[in-house]
Amino acid sequence: MKLMLAGYLKESTARQIVQRTMAIINYSVNVMDSEGVIIASGDASRINQRHEGAIIALAENRTVAIDNATAQTLKGVKPGINMPILFRNRIVGVIGISGSLEDVYAYAELVKMAAELIIEQAGMLEES
């Protein structure tokens, strides 16, 4: 079942999430797959890197806030927020927004919601 659900978070969908979000907010957005690998990013040099903040978010099914101090201890991370992306009550990936916690936290829930809606729509289109 995981493979089927993970299939709904395709790279093309992830790129669409990043592009549409970054057209609205001035912060870099990352989308990580169900293994914690960055599959789309506002910073193209980060694509295909493992993101330890996303791995924690996936393993513990929770939002991971990364401050400057924590960013120094984890690999592949910058300060910001990482939230699991759910599709049909299962985690299919993680959305991350880079920036100071005070600045990006307010956007995090909205970006997560938009990402989940885009994935839901893509899933319905694929099924029909």
mmCIF file with all atom_site columns, C-alpha atoms in Angstrom:
data_model
loop_
_atom_site.group_PDB
_atom_site.id
_atom_site.type_symbol
_atom_site.label_atom_id
_atom_site.label_alt_id
_atom_site.label_comp_id
_atom_site.label_asym_id
_atom_site.label_entity_id
_atom_site.label_seq_id
_atom_site.pdbx_PDB_ins_code
_atom_site.Cartn_x
_atom_site.Cartn_y
_atom_site.Cartn_z
_atom_site.occupancy
_atom_site.B_iso_or_equiv
_atom_site.pdbx_formal_charge
_atom_site.auth_seq_id
_atom_site.auth_comp_id
_atom_site.auth_asym_id
_atom_site.auth_atom_id
_atom_site.pdbx_PDB_model_num
ATOM 1   C CA . MET A 1 1   ? 0.000   0.000  0.000   1.00 0.00 ? 1   MET A CA 1
ATOM 2   C CA . LYS A 1 2   ? 2.872   2.394  0.761   1.00 0.00 ? 2   LYS A CA 1
ATOM 3   C CA . LEU A 1 3   ? 4.190   2.196  -2.800  1.00 0.00 ? 3   LEU A CA 1
ATOM 4   C CA . MET A 1 4   ? 0.779   2.978  -4.245  1.00 0.00 ? 4   MET A CA 1
ATOM 5   C CA . LEU A 1 5   ? 0.291   5.945  -1.920  1.00 0.00 ? 5   LEU A CA 1
ATOM 6   C CA . ALA A 1 6   ? 3.842   7.170  -2.441  1.00 0.00 ? 6   ALA A CA 1
ATOM 7   C CA . GLY A 1 7   ? 3.103   7.198  -6.173  1.00 0.00 ? 7   GLY A CA 1
ATOM 8   C CA . TYR A 1 8   ? 0.736   10.101 -5.637  1.00 0.00 ? 8   TYR A CA 1
ATOM 9   C CA . LEU A 1 9   ? 3.644   12.352 -4.708  1.00 0.00 ? 9   LEU A CA 1
ATOM 10  C CA . LYS A 1 10  ? 5.359   12.448 -8.063  1.00 0.00 ? 10  LYS A CA 1
ATOM 11  C CA . GLU A 1 11  ? 8.233   14.760 -8.892  1.00 0.00 ? 11  GLU A CA 1
ATOM 12  C CA . SER A 1 12  ? 6.050   16.710 -11.322 1.00 0.00 ? 12  SER A CA 1
ATOM 13  C CA . THR A 1 13  ? 3.462   17.281 -8.587  1.00 0.00 ? 13  THR A CA 1
ATOM 14  C CA . ALA A 1 14  ? 6.203   18.235 -6.122  1.00 0.00 ? 14  ALA A CA 1
ATOM 15  C CA . ARG A 1 15  ? 7.630   20.763 -8.608  1.00 0.00 ? 15  ARG A CA 1
ATOM 16  C CA . GLN A 1 16  ? 4.163   22.246 -9.069  1.00 0.00 ? 16  GLN A CA 1
ATOM 17  C CA . ILE A 1 17  ? 3.771   22.602 -5.282  1.00 0.00 ? 17  ILE A CA 1
ATOM 18  C CA . VAL A 1 18  ? 7.152   24.372 -5.018  1.00 0.00 ? 18  VAL A CA 1
ATOM 19  C CA . GLN A 1 19  ? 6.571   26.681 -7.981  1.00 0.00 ? 19  GLN A CA 1
ATOM 20  C CA . ARG A 1 20  ? 3.053   27.688 -7.011  1.00 0.00 ? 20  ARG A CA 1
ATOM 21  C CA . THR A 1 21  ? 3.944   28.235 -3.361  1.00 0.00 ? 21  THR A CA 1
ATOM 22  C CA . MET A 1 22  ? 7.082   30.240 -4.076  1.00 0.00 ? 22  MET A CA 1
ATOM 23  C CA . ALA A 1 23  ? 5.132   32.482 -6.449  1.00 0.00 ? 23  ALA A CA 1
ATOM 24  C CA . ILE A 1 24  ? 3.169   33.585 -3.371  1.00 0.00 ? 24  ILE A CA 1
ATOM 25  C CA . ILE A 1 25  ? 5.664   33.515 -0.501  1.00 0.00 ? 25  ILE A CA 1
ATOM 26  C CA . ASN A 1 26  ? 9.282   34.672 -0.590  1.00 0.00 ? 26  ASN A CA 1
ATOM 27  C CA . TYR A 1 27  ? 10.748  31.617 1.117   1.00 0.00 ? 27  TYR A CA 1
ATOM 28  C CA . SER A 1 28  ? 12.361  28.519 -0.343  1.00 0.00 ? 28  SER A CA 1
ATOM 29  C CA . VAL A 1 29  ? 10.065  25.497 -0.323  1.00 0.00 ? 29  VAL A CA 1
ATOM 30  C CA . ASN A 1 30  ? 11.178  21.856 -0.422  1.00 0.00 ? 30  ASN A CA 1
ATOM 31  C CA . VAL A 1 31  ? 9.170   18.718 -1.016  1.00 0.00 ? 31  VAL A CA 1
ATOM 32  C CA . MET A 1 32  ? 10.637  15.468 0.270   1.00 0.00 ? 32  MET A CA 1
ATOM 33  C CA . ASP A 1 33  ? 9.435   11.996 -0.666  1.00 0.00 ? 33  ASP A CA 1
ATOM 34  C CA . SER A 1 34  ? 8.458   9.216  1.744   1.00 0.00 ? 34  SER A CA 1
ATOM 35  C CA . GLU A 1 35  ? 12.160  8.396  2.238   1.00 0.00 ? 35  GLU A CA 1
ATOM 36  C CA . GLY A 1 36  ? 13.152  11.966 3.179   1.00 0.00 ? 36  GLY A CA 1
ATOM 37  C CA . VAL A 1 37  ? 14.854  12.752 -0.144  1.00 0.00 ? 37  VAL A CA 1
ATOM 38  C CA . ILE A 1 38  ? 14.306  16.233 -1.593  1.00 0.00 ? 38  ILE A CA 1
ATOM 39  C CA . ILE A 1 39  ? 12.445  15.781 -4.903  1.00 0.00 ? 39  ILE A CA 1
ATOM 40  C CA . ALA A 1 40  ? 11.595  19.443 -5.556  1.00 0.00 ? 40  ALA A CA 1
ATOM 41  C CA . SER A 1 41  ? 13.101  22.620 -4.153  1.00 0.00 ? 41  SER A CA 1
ATOM 42  C CA . GLY A 1 42  ? 13.380  26.346 -4.625  1.00 0.00 ? 42  GLY A CA 1
ATOM 43  C CA . ASP A 1 43  ? 17.125  25.659 -4.400  1.00 0.00 ? 43  ASP A CA 1
ATOM 44  C CA . ALA A 1 44  ? 17.861  23.207 -7.231  1.00 0.00 ? 44  ALA A CA 1
ATOM 45  C CA . SER A 1 45  ? 21.229  22.266 -5.686  1.00 0.00 ? 45  SER A CA 1
ATOM 46  C CA . ARG A 1 46  ? 19.361  20.501 -2.858  1.00 0.00 ? 46  ARG A CA 1
ATOM 47  C CA . ILE A 1 47  ? 17.425  18.062 -5.080  1.00 0.00 ? 47  ILE A CA 1
ATOM 48  C CA . ASN A 1 48  ? 18.210  14.372 -4.424  1.00 0.00 ? 48  ASN A CA 1
ATOM 49  C CA . GLN A 1 49  ? 19.754  15.124 -1.010  1.00 0.00 ? 49  GLN A CA 1
ATOM 50  C CA . ARG A 1 50  ? 18.486  13.358 2.120   1.00 0.00 ? 50  ARG A CA 1
ATOM 51  C CA . HIS A 1 51  ? 16.920  15.761 4.587   1.00 0.00 ? 51  HIS A CA 1
ATOM 52  C CA . GLU A 1 52  ? 17.306  14.689 8.214   1.00 0.00 ? 52  GLU A CA 1
ATOM 53  C CA . GLY A 1 53  ? 14.523  17.026 9.367   1.00 0.00 ? 53  GLY A CA 1
ATOM 54  C CA . ALA A 1 54  ? 12.140  15.319 6.944   1.00 0.00 ? 54  ALA A CA 1
ATOM 55  C CA . ILE A 1 55  ? 13.271  11.896 8.133   1.00 0.00 ? 55  ILE A CA 1
ATOM 56  C CA . ILE A 1 56  ? 12.342  12.870 11.703  1.00 0.00 ? 56  ILE A CA 1
ATOM 57  C CA . ALA A 1 57  ? 8.974   14.280 10.543  1.00 0.00 ? 57  ALA A CA 1
ATOM 58  C CA . LEU A 1 58  ? 8.263   11.014 8.683   1.00 0.00 ? 58  LEU A CA 1
ATOM 59  C CA . ALA A 1 59  ? 9.369   8.709  11.499  1.00 0.00 ? 59  ALA A CA 1
ATOM 60  C CA . GLU A 1 60  ? 7.483   10.566 14.219  1.00 0.00 ? 60  GLU A CA 1
ATOM 61  C CA . ASN A 1 61  ? 4.556   11.888 12.124  1.00 0.00 ? 61  ASN A CA 1
ATOM 62  C CA . ARG A 1 62  ? 4.990   15.391 13.479  1.00 0.00 ? 62  ARG A CA 1
ATOM 63  C CA . THR A 1 63  ? 6.012   18.910 12.595  1.00 0.00 ? 63  THR A CA 1
ATOM 64  C CA . VAL A 1 64  ? 9.740   19.476 12.997  1.00 0.00 ? 64  VAL A CA 1
ATOM 65  C CA . ALA A 1 65  ? 10.884  23.030 13.706  1.00 0.00 ? 65  ALA A CA 1
ATOM 66  C CA . ILE A 1 66  ? 14.562  23.562 12.960  1.00 0.00 ? 66  ILE A CA 1
ATOM 67  C CA . ASP A 1 67  ? 16.257  26.560 14.517  1.00 0.00 ? 67  ASP A CA 1
ATOM 68  C CA . ASN A 1 68  ? 19.807  27.740 13.765  1.00 0.00 ? 68  ASN A CA 1
ATOM 69  C CA . ALA A 1 69  ? 21.353  25.547 16.473  1.00 0.00 ? 69  ALA A CA 1
ATOM 70  C CA . THR A 1 70  ? 19.522  22.408 15.325  1.00 0.00 ? 70  THR A CA 1
ATOM 71  C CA . ALA A 1 71  ? 20.457  23.112 11.696  1.00 0.00 ? 71  ALA A CA 1
ATOM 72  C CA . GLN A 1 72  ? 24.114  22.777 12.721  1.00 0.00 ? 72  GLN A CA 1
ATOM 73  C CA . THR A 1 73  ? 23.548  19.258 14.077  1.00 0.00 ? 73  THR A CA 1
ATOM 74  C CA . LEU A 1 74  ? 21.452  17.714 11.267  1.00 0.00 ? 74  LEU A CA 1
ATOM 75  C CA . LYS A 1 75  ? 22.592  16.915 7.728   1.00 0.00 ? 75  LYS A CA 1
ATOM 76  C CA . GLY A 1 76  ? 20.953  18.482 4.696   1.00 0.00 ? 76  GLY A CA 1
ATOM 77  C CA . VAL A 1 77  ? 18.866  21.010 6.618   1.00 0.00 ? 77  VAL A CA 1
ATOM 78  C CA . LYS A 1 78  ? 18.431  24.744 6.918   1.00 0.00 ? 78  LYS A CA 1
ATOM 79  C CA . PRO A 1 79  ? 16.427  26.558 9.585   1.00 0.00 ? 79  PRO A CA 1
ATOM 80  C CA . GLY A 1 80  ? 12.689  26.274 8.959   1.00 0.00 ? 80  GLY A CA 1
ATOM 81  C CA . ILE A 1 81  ? 9.626   24.064 9.335   1.00 0.00 ? 81  ILE A CA 1
ATOM 82  C CA . ASN A 1 82  ? 9.016   20.512 8.070   1.00 0.00 ? 82  ASN A CA 1
ATOM 83  C CA . MET A 1 83  ? 5.536   19.000 8.099   1.00 0.00 ? 83  MET A CA 1
ATOM 84  C CA . PRO A 1 84  ? 4.325   15.572 6.997   1.00 0.00 ? 84  PRO A CA 1
ATOM 85  C CA . ILE A 1 85  ? 2.111   15.562 3.898   1.00 0.00 ? 85  ILE A CA 1
ATOM 86  C CA . LEU A 1 86  ? -0.893  13.273 4.261   1.00 0.00 ? 86  LEU A CA 1
ATOM 87  C CA . PHE A 1 87  ? -2.901  11.563 1.541   1.00 0.00 ? 87  PHE A CA 1
ATOM 88  C CA . ARG A 1 88  ? -5.821  9.411  2.666   1.00 0.00 ? 88  ARG A CA 1
ATOM 89  C CA . ASN A 1 89  ? -4.531  9.537  6.239   1.00 0.00 ? 89  ASN A CA 1
ATOM 90  C CA . ARG A 1 90  ? -1.088  8.212  5.273   1.00 0.00 ? 90  ARG A CA 1
ATOM 91  C CA . ILE A 1 91  ? 2.197   10.094 5.102   1.00 0.00 ? 91  ILE A CA 1
ATOM 92  C CA . VAL A 1 92  ? 3.413   10.406 1.515   1.00 0.00 ? 92  VAL A CA 1
ATOM 93  C CA . GLY A 1 93  ? 6.121   13.013 2.023   1.00 0.00 ? 93  GLY A CA 1
ATOM 94  C CA . VAL A 1 94  ? 7.160   16.175 3.801   1.00 0.00 ? 94  VAL A CA 1
ATOM 95  C CA . ILE A 1 95  ? 6.825   19.854 2.931   1.00 0.00 ? 95  ILE A CA 1
ATOM 96  C CA . GLY A 1 96  ? 9.520   22.179 4.204   1.00 0.00 ? 96  GLY A CA 1
ATOM 97  C CA . ILE A 1 97  ? 9.851   25.950 4.244   1.00 0.00 ? 97  ILE A CA 1
ATOM 98  C CA . SER A 1 98  ? 13.295  27.439 4.867   1.00 0.00 ? 98  SER A CA 1
ATOM 99  C CA . GLY A 1 99  ? 13.601  30.609 6.921   1.00 0.00 ? 99  GLY A CA 1
ATOM 100 C CA . SER A 1 100 ? 13.511  31.876 10.466  1.00 0.00 ? 100 SER A CA 1
ATOM 101 C CA . LEU A 1 101 ? 10.896  30.093 12.531  1.00 0.00 ? 101 LEU A CA 1
ATOM 102 C CA . GLU A 1 102 ? 9.146   33.364 13.401  1.00 0.00 ? 102 GLU A CA 1
ATOM 103 C CA . ASP A 1 103 ? 8.769   34.185 9.704   1.00 0.00 ? 103 ASP A CA 1
ATOM 104 C CA . VAL A 1 104 ? 7.776   30.837 8.191   1.00 0.00 ? 104 VAL A CA 1
ATOM 105 C CA . TYR A 1 105 ? 5.708   29.167 10.909  1.00 0.00 ? 105 TYR A CA 1
ATOM 106 C CA . ALA A 1 106 ? 2.583   31.117 9.975   1.00 0.00 ? 106 ALA A CA 1
ATOM 107 C CA . TYR A 1 107 ? 2.824   29.851 6.385   1.00 0.00 ? 107 TYR A CA 1
ATOM 108 C CA . ALA A 1 108 ? 3.506   26.218 7.223   1.00 0.00 ? 108 ALA A CA 1
ATOM 109 C CA . GLU A 1 109 ? -0.059  24.993 7.816   1.00 0.00 ? 109 GLU A CA 1
ATOM 110 C CA . LEU A 1 110 ? -1.352  26.774 4.717   1.00 0.00 ? 110 LEU A CA 1
ATOM 111 C CA . VAL A 1 111 ? 1.412   25.379 2.525   1.00 0.00 ? 111 VAL A CA 1
ATOM 112 C CA . LYS A 1 112 ? 0.787   21.877 3.900   1.00 0.00 ? 112 LYS A CA 1
ATOM 113 C CA . MET A 1 113 ? -2.938  22.210 3.201   1.00 0.00 ? 113 MET A CA 1
ATOM 114 C CA . ALA A 1 114 ? -2.320  23.425 -0.355  1.00 0.00 ? 114 ALA A CA 1
ATOM 115 C CA . ALA A 1 115 ? 0.136   20.577 -0.991  1.00 0.00 ? 115 ALA A CA 1
ATOM 116 C CA . GLU A 1 116 ? -2.353  18.007 0.271   1.00 0.00 ? 116 GLU A CA 1
ATOM 117 C CA . LEU A 1 117 ? -5.094  19.453 -1.918  1.00 0.00 ? 117 LEU A CA 1
ATOM 118 C CA . ILE A 1 118 ? -2.867  19.343 -4.998  1.00 0.00 ? 118 ILE A CA 1
ATOM 119 C CA . ILE A 1 119 ? -1.909  15.712 -4.258  1.00 0.00 ? 119 ILE A CA 1
ATOM 120 C CA . GLU A 1 120 ? -5.548  14.791 -3.650  1.00 0.00 ? 120 GLU A CA 1
ATOM 121 C CA . GLN A 1 121 ? -6.535  16.345 -6.969  1.00 0.00 ? 121 GLN A CA 1
ATOM 122 C CA . ALA A 1 122 ? -3.692  14.552 -8.793  1.00 0.00 ? 122 ALA A CA 1
ATOM 123 C CA . GLY A 1 123 ? -4.752  11.263 -7.192  1.00 0.00 ? 123 GLY A CA 1
ATOM 124 C CA . MET A 1 124 ? -8.364  11.697 -8.283  1.00 0.00 ? 124 MET A CA 1
ATOM 125 C CA . LEU A 1 125 ? -7.343  12.600 -11.821 1.00 0.00 ? 125 LEU A CA 1
ATOM 126 C CA . GLU A 1 126 ? -5.096  9.553  -12.048 1.00 0.00 ? 126 GLU A CA 1
ATOM 127 C CA . GLU A 1 127 ? -7.871  7.278  -10.812 1.00 0.00 ? 127 GLU A CA 1
ATOM 128 C CA . SER A 1 128 ? -10.470 8.569  -13.266 1.00 0.00 ? 128 SER A CA 1
#
